[in-house]
PDB file of C-alpha atoms in Angstrom:
ATOM      1  CA  MET A  14     268.069 -33.017  54.096  1.00 47.00           C
ATOM      2  CA  THR A  15     267.342 -30.683  51.178  1.00 54.00           C
ATOM      3  CA  LYS A  16     265.320 -33.324  49.242  1.00 66.00           C
ATOM      4  CA  LEU A  17     262.815 -33.442  52.292  1.00 60.00           C
ATOM      5  CA  PHE A  18     262.453 -29.696  52.252  1.00 61.00           C
ATOM      6  CA  ASP A  19     262.138 -29.450  48.575  1.00 67.00           C
ATOM      7  CA  GLN A  20     259.439 -32.087  48.465  1.00 67.00           C
ATOM      8  CA  MET A  21     257.453 -30.542  51.269  1.00 65.00           C
ATOM      9  CA  GLU A  22     257.498 -27.281  48.982  1.00 69.00           C
ATOM     10  CA  VAL A  23     256.368 -29.107  46.028  1.00 70.00           C
ATOM     11  CA  LEU A  24     253.424 -30.436  48.349  1.00 66.00           C
ATOM     12  CA  GLY A  25     252.642 -27.040  49.230  1.00 66.00           C
ATOM     13  CA  ARG A  26     252.342 -25.683  46.061  1.00 69.00           C
ATOM     14  CA  ILE A  27     250.386 -28.602  44.809  1.00 67.00           C
ATOM     15  CA  TRP A  28     248.181 -28.064  47.801  1.00 61.00           C
ATOM     16  CA  LEU A  29     247.788 -24.350  47.038  1.00 61.00           C
ATOM     17  CA  GLU A  30     247.962 -23.859  43.170  1.00 64.00           C
ATOM     18  CA  ASP A  31     247.064 -27.252  41.485  1.00 63.00           C
ATOM     19  CA  ALA A  32     244.478 -28.543  44.142  1.00 62.00           C
ATOM     20  CA  PRO A  33     243.757 -31.830  42.744  1.00 62.00           C
ATOM     21  CA  THR A  34     240.241 -33.100  42.276  1.00 66.00           C
ATOM     22  CA  THR A  35     240.678 -36.858  42.322  1.00 67.00           C
ATOM     23  CA  PRO A  36     238.346 -37.808  45.634  1.00 69.00           C
ATOM     24  CA  GLY A  37     240.429 -38.355  48.633  1.00 68.00           C
ATOM     25  CA  SER A  38     243.500 -36.499  47.025  1.00 70.00           C
ATOM     26  CA  GLU A  39     243.313 -33.651  49.538  1.00 75.00           C
ATOM     27  CA  GLU A  40     243.300 -35.947  52.644  1.00 80.00           C
ATOM     28  CA  ALA A  41     246.235 -37.803  50.888  1.00 77.00           C
ATOM     29  CA  LEU A  42     248.324 -34.419  50.249  1.00 76.00           C
ATOM     30  CA  ARG A  43     247.442 -33.430  53.982  1.00 79.00           C
ATOM     31  CA  ILE A  44     248.701 -36.976  55.367  1.00 82.00           C
ATOM     32  CA  ALA A  45     251.855 -37.029  52.699  1.00 79.00           C
ATOM     33  CA  SER A  46     252.498 -33.240  54.312  1.00 78.00           C
ATOM     34  CA  ASP A  47     252.055 -34.444  57.978  1.00 83.00           C
ATOM     35  CA  ALA A  48     254.483 -37.238  57.319  1.00 83.00           C
ATOM     36  CA  LEU A  49     257.174 -35.121  56.181  1.00 81.00           C
ATOM     37  CA  ARG A  50     256.669 -32.647  59.105  1.00 82.00           C
ATOM     38  CA  PHE A  51     256.909 -35.721  61.433  1.00 86.00           C
ATOM     39  CA  ILE A  52     260.088 -36.988  59.836  1.00 85.00           C
ATOM     40  CA  HIS A  53     261.542 -33.574  59.878  1.00 82.00           C
ATOM     41  CA  SER A  54     260.343 -32.548  63.927  1.00 89.00           C
ATOM     42  CA  THR A  55     261.437 -35.870  65.060  1.00 88.00           C
ATOM     43  CA  GLY A  56     264.871 -35.721  63.747  1.00 87.00           C
ATOM     44  CA  GLN A  57     264.524 -38.507  61.367  1.00 85.00           C
ATOM     45  CA  GLY A  58     265.529 -36.688  58.130  1.00 83.00           C
ATOM     46  CA  PHE A  59     268.583 -38.172  57.617  1.00 82.00           C
ATOM     47  CA  ASP A  60     267.290 -41.630  58.340  1.00 83.00           C
ATOM     48  CA  PHE A  61     264.322 -41.007  55.822  1.00 83.00           C
ATOM     49  CA  GLU A  62     266.913 -39.868  53.061  1.00 83.00           C
ATOM     50  CA  ASP A  63     268.839 -42.936  53.752  1.00 80.00           C
ATOM     51  CA  TYR A  64     265.708 -44.905  53.343  1.00 82.00           C
ATOM     52  CA  VAL A  65     265.033 -43.422  50.105  1.00 82.00           C
ATOM     53  CA  GLN A  66     268.520 -43.911  48.637  1.00 81.00           C
ATOM     54  CA  SER A  67     268.298 -47.546  49.513  1.00 82.00           C
ATOM     55  CA  ILE A  68     265.231 -47.911  47.758  1.00 84.00           C
ATOM     56  CA  ASP A  69     266.775 -46.197  44.646  1.00 84.00           C
ATOM     57  CA  ALA A  70     269.795 -48.607  44.929  1.00 83.00           C
ATOM     58  CA  ASN A  71     267.537 -51.470  45.133  1.00 85.00           C
ATOM     59  CA  ALA A  72     269.286 -52.272  48.431  1.00 86.00           C
ATOM     60  CA  PRO A  73     267.751 -55.571  50.665  1.00 88.00           C
ATOM     61  CA  PRO A  74     264.681 -54.858  52.341  1.00 86.00           C
ATOM     62  CA  LEU A  75     265.385 -52.352  55.760  1.00 88.00           C
ATOM     63  CA  ALA A  76     265.708 -54.211  58.880  1.00 91.00           C
ATOM     64  CA  ILE A  77     265.845 -52.091  62.123  1.00 91.00           C
ATOM     65  CA  ALA A  78     267.892 -54.671  64.229  1.00 94.00           C
ATOM     66  CA  ARG A  79     269.272 -58.073  64.158  1.00 96.00           C
ATOM     67  CA  PHE A  80     269.594 -60.959  66.382  1.00 97.00           C
ATOM     68  CA  ASP A  81     271.267 -64.511  66.347  1.00 97.00           C
ATOM     69  CA  THR A  82     268.410 -65.873  68.178  1.00 97.00           C
ATOM     70  CA  ARG A  83     264.598 -65.598  68.434  1.00 95.00           C
ATOM     71  CA  ALA A  84     264.814 -65.435  71.861  1.00 96.00           C
ATOM     72  CA  GLU A  85     267.251 -62.475  71.635  1.00 97.00           C
ATOM     73  CA  ALA A  86     264.617 -60.901  69.308  1.00 95.00           C
ATOM     74  CA  GLU A  87     261.696 -61.487  72.014  1.00 93.00           C
ATOM     75  CA  ALA A  88     263.783 -60.051  74.787  1.00 94.00           C
ATOM     76  CA  TRP A  89     264.645 -56.943  72.643  1.00 94.00           C
ATOM     77  CA  LEU A  90     260.935 -56.740  71.802  1.00 91.00           C
ATOM     78  CA  LYS A  91     259.678 -57.017  75.491  1.00 89.00           C
ATOM     79  CA  ALA A  92     262.010 -54.411  76.467  1.00 91.00           C
ATOM     80  CA  GLN A  93     260.854 -51.380  74.135  1.00 89.00           C
ATOM     81  CA  LYS A  94     258.949 -48.885  76.210  1.00 86.00           C
ATOM     82  CA  ARG A  95     257.601 -48.211  72.637  1.00 85.00           C
ATOM     83  CA  PRO A  96     257.959 -51.053  70.297  1.00 85.00           C
ATOM     84  CA  PRO A  97     257.348 -50.501  66.462  1.00 87.00           C
ATOM     85  CA  ASN A  98     254.177 -50.988  65.346  1.00 83.00           C
ATOM     86  CA  SER A  99     255.583 -52.448  62.176  1.00 87.00           C
ATOM     87  CA  ALA A 100     259.131 -53.326  61.138  1.00 90.00           C
ATOM     88  CA  CYS A 101     261.251 -55.943  59.878  1.00 92.00           C
ATOM     89  CA  ILE A 102     264.299 -57.283  61.733  1.00 94.00           C
ATOM     90  CA  LEU A 103     266.587 -60.007  61.168  1.00 95.00           C
ATOM     91  CA  ILE A 104     267.018 -63.064  63.349  1.00 96.00           C
ATOM     92  CA  GLY A 105     270.543 -64.854  61.941  1.00 94.00           C
ATOM     93  CA  ASP A 106     269.929 -63.966  58.241  1.00 92.00           C
ATOM     94  CA  GLN A 107     266.316 -64.533  58.106  1.00 93.00           C
ATOM     95  CA  TYR A 108     263.569 -61.671  58.190  1.00 93.00           C
ATOM     96  CA  PHE A 109     260.620 -61.418  60.786  1.00 94.00           C
ATOM     97  CA  THR A 110     258.198 -58.763  61.081  1.00 92.00           C
ATOM     98  CA  VAL A 111     257.755 -57.133  64.147  1.00 92.00           C
ATOM     99  CA  LEU A 112     253.900 -56.337  64.956  1.00 88.00           C
ATOM    100  CA  HIS A 113     252.470 -54.225  68.143  1.00 83.00           C
ATOM    101  CA  SER A 114     249.165 -53.040  68.980  1.00 82.00           C
ATOM    102  CA  ARG A 115     249.360 -50.445  71.776  1.00 80.00           C
ATOM    103  CA  ALA A 116     245.421 -50.443  71.903  1.00 83.00           C
ATOM    104  CA  ARG A 117     245.436 -54.169  72.631  1.00 83.00           C
ATOM    105  CA  GLY A 118     248.915 -54.411  74.439  1.00 77.00           C
ATOM    106  CA  TRP A 119     250.252 -57.415  72.724  1.00 81.00           C
ATOM    107  CA  SER A 120     253.412 -57.911  70.430  1.00 83.00           C
ATOM    108  CA  HIS A 121     254.393 -60.514  67.908  1.00 84.00           C
ATOM    109  CA  LEU A 122     257.255 -61.826  66.024  1.00 89.00           C
ATOM    110  CA  GLY A 123     256.501 -63.410  62.347  1.00 88.00           C
ATOM    111  CA  PRO A 124     258.453 -64.939  59.957  1.00 88.00           C
ATOM    112  CA  LEU A 125     258.316 -62.820  56.604  1.00 87.00           C
ATOM    113  CA  ASP A 126     259.260 -64.078  53.205  1.00 84.00           C
ATOM    114  CA  SER A 127     260.471 -60.343  51.791  1.00 82.00           C
ATOM    115  CA  LEU A 128     264.001 -61.952  51.439  1.00 87.00           C
ATOM    116  CA  GLU A 129     263.117 -64.791  49.217  1.00 89.00           C
ATOM    117  CA  TYR A 130     261.123 -62.232  46.857  1.00 89.00           C
ATOM    118  CA  TYR A 131     264.102 -59.913  46.851  1.00 90.00           C
ATOM    119  CA  LEU A 132     266.630 -62.545  46.325  1.00 92.00           C
ATOM    120  CA  ALA A 133     264.718 -63.679  43.130  1.00 91.00           C
ATOM    121  CA  GLU A 134     264.430 -60.017  42.116  1.00 91.00           C
ATOM    122  CA  MET A 135     268.019 -59.704  42.212  1.00 91.00           C
ATOM    123  CA  ALA A 136     268.549 -63.264  40.299  1.00 91.00           C
ATOM    124  CA  ASN A 137     266.201 -62.107  37.459  1.00 91.00           C
ATOM    125  CA  GLU A 138     266.395 -58.373  37.197  1.00 89.00           C
ATOM    126  CA  GLY A 139     269.352 -57.438  39.628  1.00 84.00           C
ATOM    127  CA  PRO A 140     272.738 -55.794  38.727  1.00 85.00           C
ATOM    128  CA  PRO A 141     274.820 -57.525  36.349  1.00 88.00           C
ATOM    129  CA  PRO A 142     277.606 -59.866  37.992  1.00 89.00           C
ATOM    130  CA  SER A 143     280.556 -57.916  39.328  1.00 92.00           C
ATOM    131  CA  GLY A 144     283.181 -60.240  37.907  1.00 92.00           C
ATOM    132  CA  LEU A 145     284.500 -60.788  41.446  1.00 95.00           C
ATOM    133  CA  SER A 146     285.007 -64.716  41.815  1.00 97.00           C
ATOM    134  CA  PHE A 147     285.874 -66.344  45.395  1.00 98.00           C
ATOM    135  CA  ALA A 148     287.079 -70.178  45.913  1.00 97.00           C
ATOM    136  CA  SER A 149     285.038 -70.293  49.030  1.00 97.00           C
ATOM    137  CA  LYS A 150     282.220 -68.542  51.228  1.00 97.00           C
ATOM    138  CA  ALA A 151     284.915 -67.971  53.865  1.00 97.00           C
ATOM    139  CA  GLU A 152     287.047 -66.085  51.164  1.00 98.00           C
ATOM    140  CA  ALA A 153     284.315 -64.141  50.198  1.00 97.00           C
ATOM    141  CA  GLU A 154     283.379 -63.020  53.578  1.00 96.00           C
ATOM    142  CA  VAL A 155     286.880 -61.844  54.145  1.00 96.00           C
ATOM    143  CA  TRP A 156     286.625 -59.664  51.102  1.00 96.00           C
ATOM    144  CA  LEU A 157     282.956 -58.392  52.385  1.00 96.00           C
ATOM    145  CA  HIS A 158     284.311 -57.658  55.664  1.00 95.00           C
ATOM    146  CA  GLN A 159     287.428 -55.654  54.697  1.00 95.00           C
ATOM    147  CA  GLN A 160     285.403 -53.047  52.427  1.00 93.00           C
ATOM    148  CA  PRO A 161     285.350 -49.593  54.246  1.00 92.00           C
ATOM    149  CA  THR A 162     282.320 -48.721  52.519  1.00 87.00           C
ATOM    150  CA  PRO A 163     280.433 -52.152  51.285  1.00 86.00           C
ATOM    151  CA  PRO A 164     278.332 -51.934  48.501  1.00 85.00           C
ATOM    152  CA  LEU A 165     274.445 -52.438  49.441  1.00 87.00           C
ATOM    153  CA  GLN A 166     274.201 -55.230  46.995  1.00 89.00           C
ATOM    154  CA  VAL A 167     276.536 -56.875  44.579  1.00 92.00           C
ATOM    155  CA  ILE A 168     276.432 -60.205  42.613  1.00 94.00           C
ATOM    156  CA  ILE A 169     279.733 -62.191  43.309  1.00 96.00           C
ATOM    157  CA  ASP A 170     280.671 -65.627  42.157  1.00 96.00           C
ATOM    158  CA  ILE A 171     281.365 -68.277  45.032  1.00 97.00           C
ATOM    159  CA  ALA A 172     282.736 -71.650  43.679  1.00 96.00           C
ATOM    160  CA  GLY A 173     280.846 -71.218  40.635  1.00 94.00           C
ATOM    161  CA  ALA A 174     277.383 -70.409  42.185  1.00 95.00           C
ATOM    162  CA  PRO A 175     276.031 -66.833  42.387  1.00 96.00           C
ATOM    163  CA  TYR A 176     275.932 -65.123  45.744  1.00 96.00           C
ATOM    164  CA  LEU A 177     274.418 -61.541  46.856  1.00 95.00           C
ATOM    165  CA  ALA A 178     276.890 -59.629  48.536  1.00 95.00           C
ATOM    166  CA  ALA A 179     274.466 -57.191  50.797  1.00 92.00           C
ATOM    167  CA  TYR A 180     275.145 -54.726  53.317  1.00 92.00           C
ATOM    168  CA  HIS A 181     272.007 -53.734  55.638  1.00 91.00           C
ATOM    169  CA  HIS A 182     273.522 -50.319  56.153  1.00 87.00           C
ATOM    170  CA  ARG A 183     270.983 -49.137  59.118  1.00 87.00           C
ATOM    171  CA  ILE A 184     272.284 -52.082  61.223  1.00 92.00           C
ATOM    172  CA  ASP A 185     275.834 -52.264  59.934  1.00 91.00           C
ATOM    173  CA  TYR A 186     275.541 -55.910  58.887  1.00 94.00           C
ATOM    174  CA  ARG A 187     277.021 -57.556  55.921  1.00 95.00           C
ATOM    175  CA  VAL A 188     275.982 -60.714  54.517  1.00 94.00           C
ATOM    176  CA  LEU A 189     276.274 -63.338  51.575  1.00 96.00           C
ATOM    177  CA  TYR A 190     272.804 -64.781  50.265  1.00 95.00           C
ATOM    178  CA  PRO A 191     273.041 -67.442  47.599  1.00 95.00           C
ATOM    179  CA  LEU A 192     270.799 -66.531  44.750  1.00 95.00           C
ATOM    180  CA  PRO A 193     268.083 -68.811  43.423  1.00 92.00           C
ATOM    181  CA  PRO A 194     268.224 -69.945  39.775  1.00 88.00           C
ATOM    182  CA  PRO A 195     266.667 -67.329  37.596  1.00 84.00           C
ATOM    183  CA  THR A 196     263.137 -67.808  36.472  1.00 81.00           C
ATOM    184  CA  PRO A 197     262.938 -68.845  32.833  1.00 77.00           C
ATOM    185  CA  PRO A 198     260.962 -66.700  30.658  1.00 72.00           C
ATOM    186  CA  SER A 199     257.386 -67.027  30.299  1.00 66.00           C
ATOM    187  CA  GLN A 200     256.228 -69.313  27.087  1.00 67.00           C
ATOM    188  CA  GLU A 201     252.940 -67.364  26.743  1.00 65.00           C
ATOM    189  CA  THR A 202     252.311 -65.767  23.467  1.00 54.00           C
TER     190      THR A 202
END
């Protein structure tokens, strides 16, 4: 939580001492400050720090829940007293977005292709292969589930193919994603 308080202090100094002159910057600083105060006052400081750490570690996109079927996800969404107005969930191993409009009284689940972009980024610019190699996906899953603290993401080899062993820390879900082939370098000069 220390980082959060440090950033609140920095925002306060900018506000008082370095008053920015860019149009809209005062409003942006006020909203950023309000957001940090909201995180603190609602007890979400540790969740926020986990979120920032996952971004810094280039972890898989944050999912707030996981369901085996769409029907389970829809039942969960209907049961929420205050559904999230925008969030990501996993149905199986695929990302979906949850959208909710309190003013209009509707909720929606829709597919989201952020996983494909993330896996392409991992294939092109992600961490180097770990050197871990497994003969089968089942063998790799046993290894992944035996890790007391799994890595957020590590590239492994399964029967000659690259996979991303990923850990969705917020929902305590471990998964193996096959990586797409790397994108060839551009031939533009």
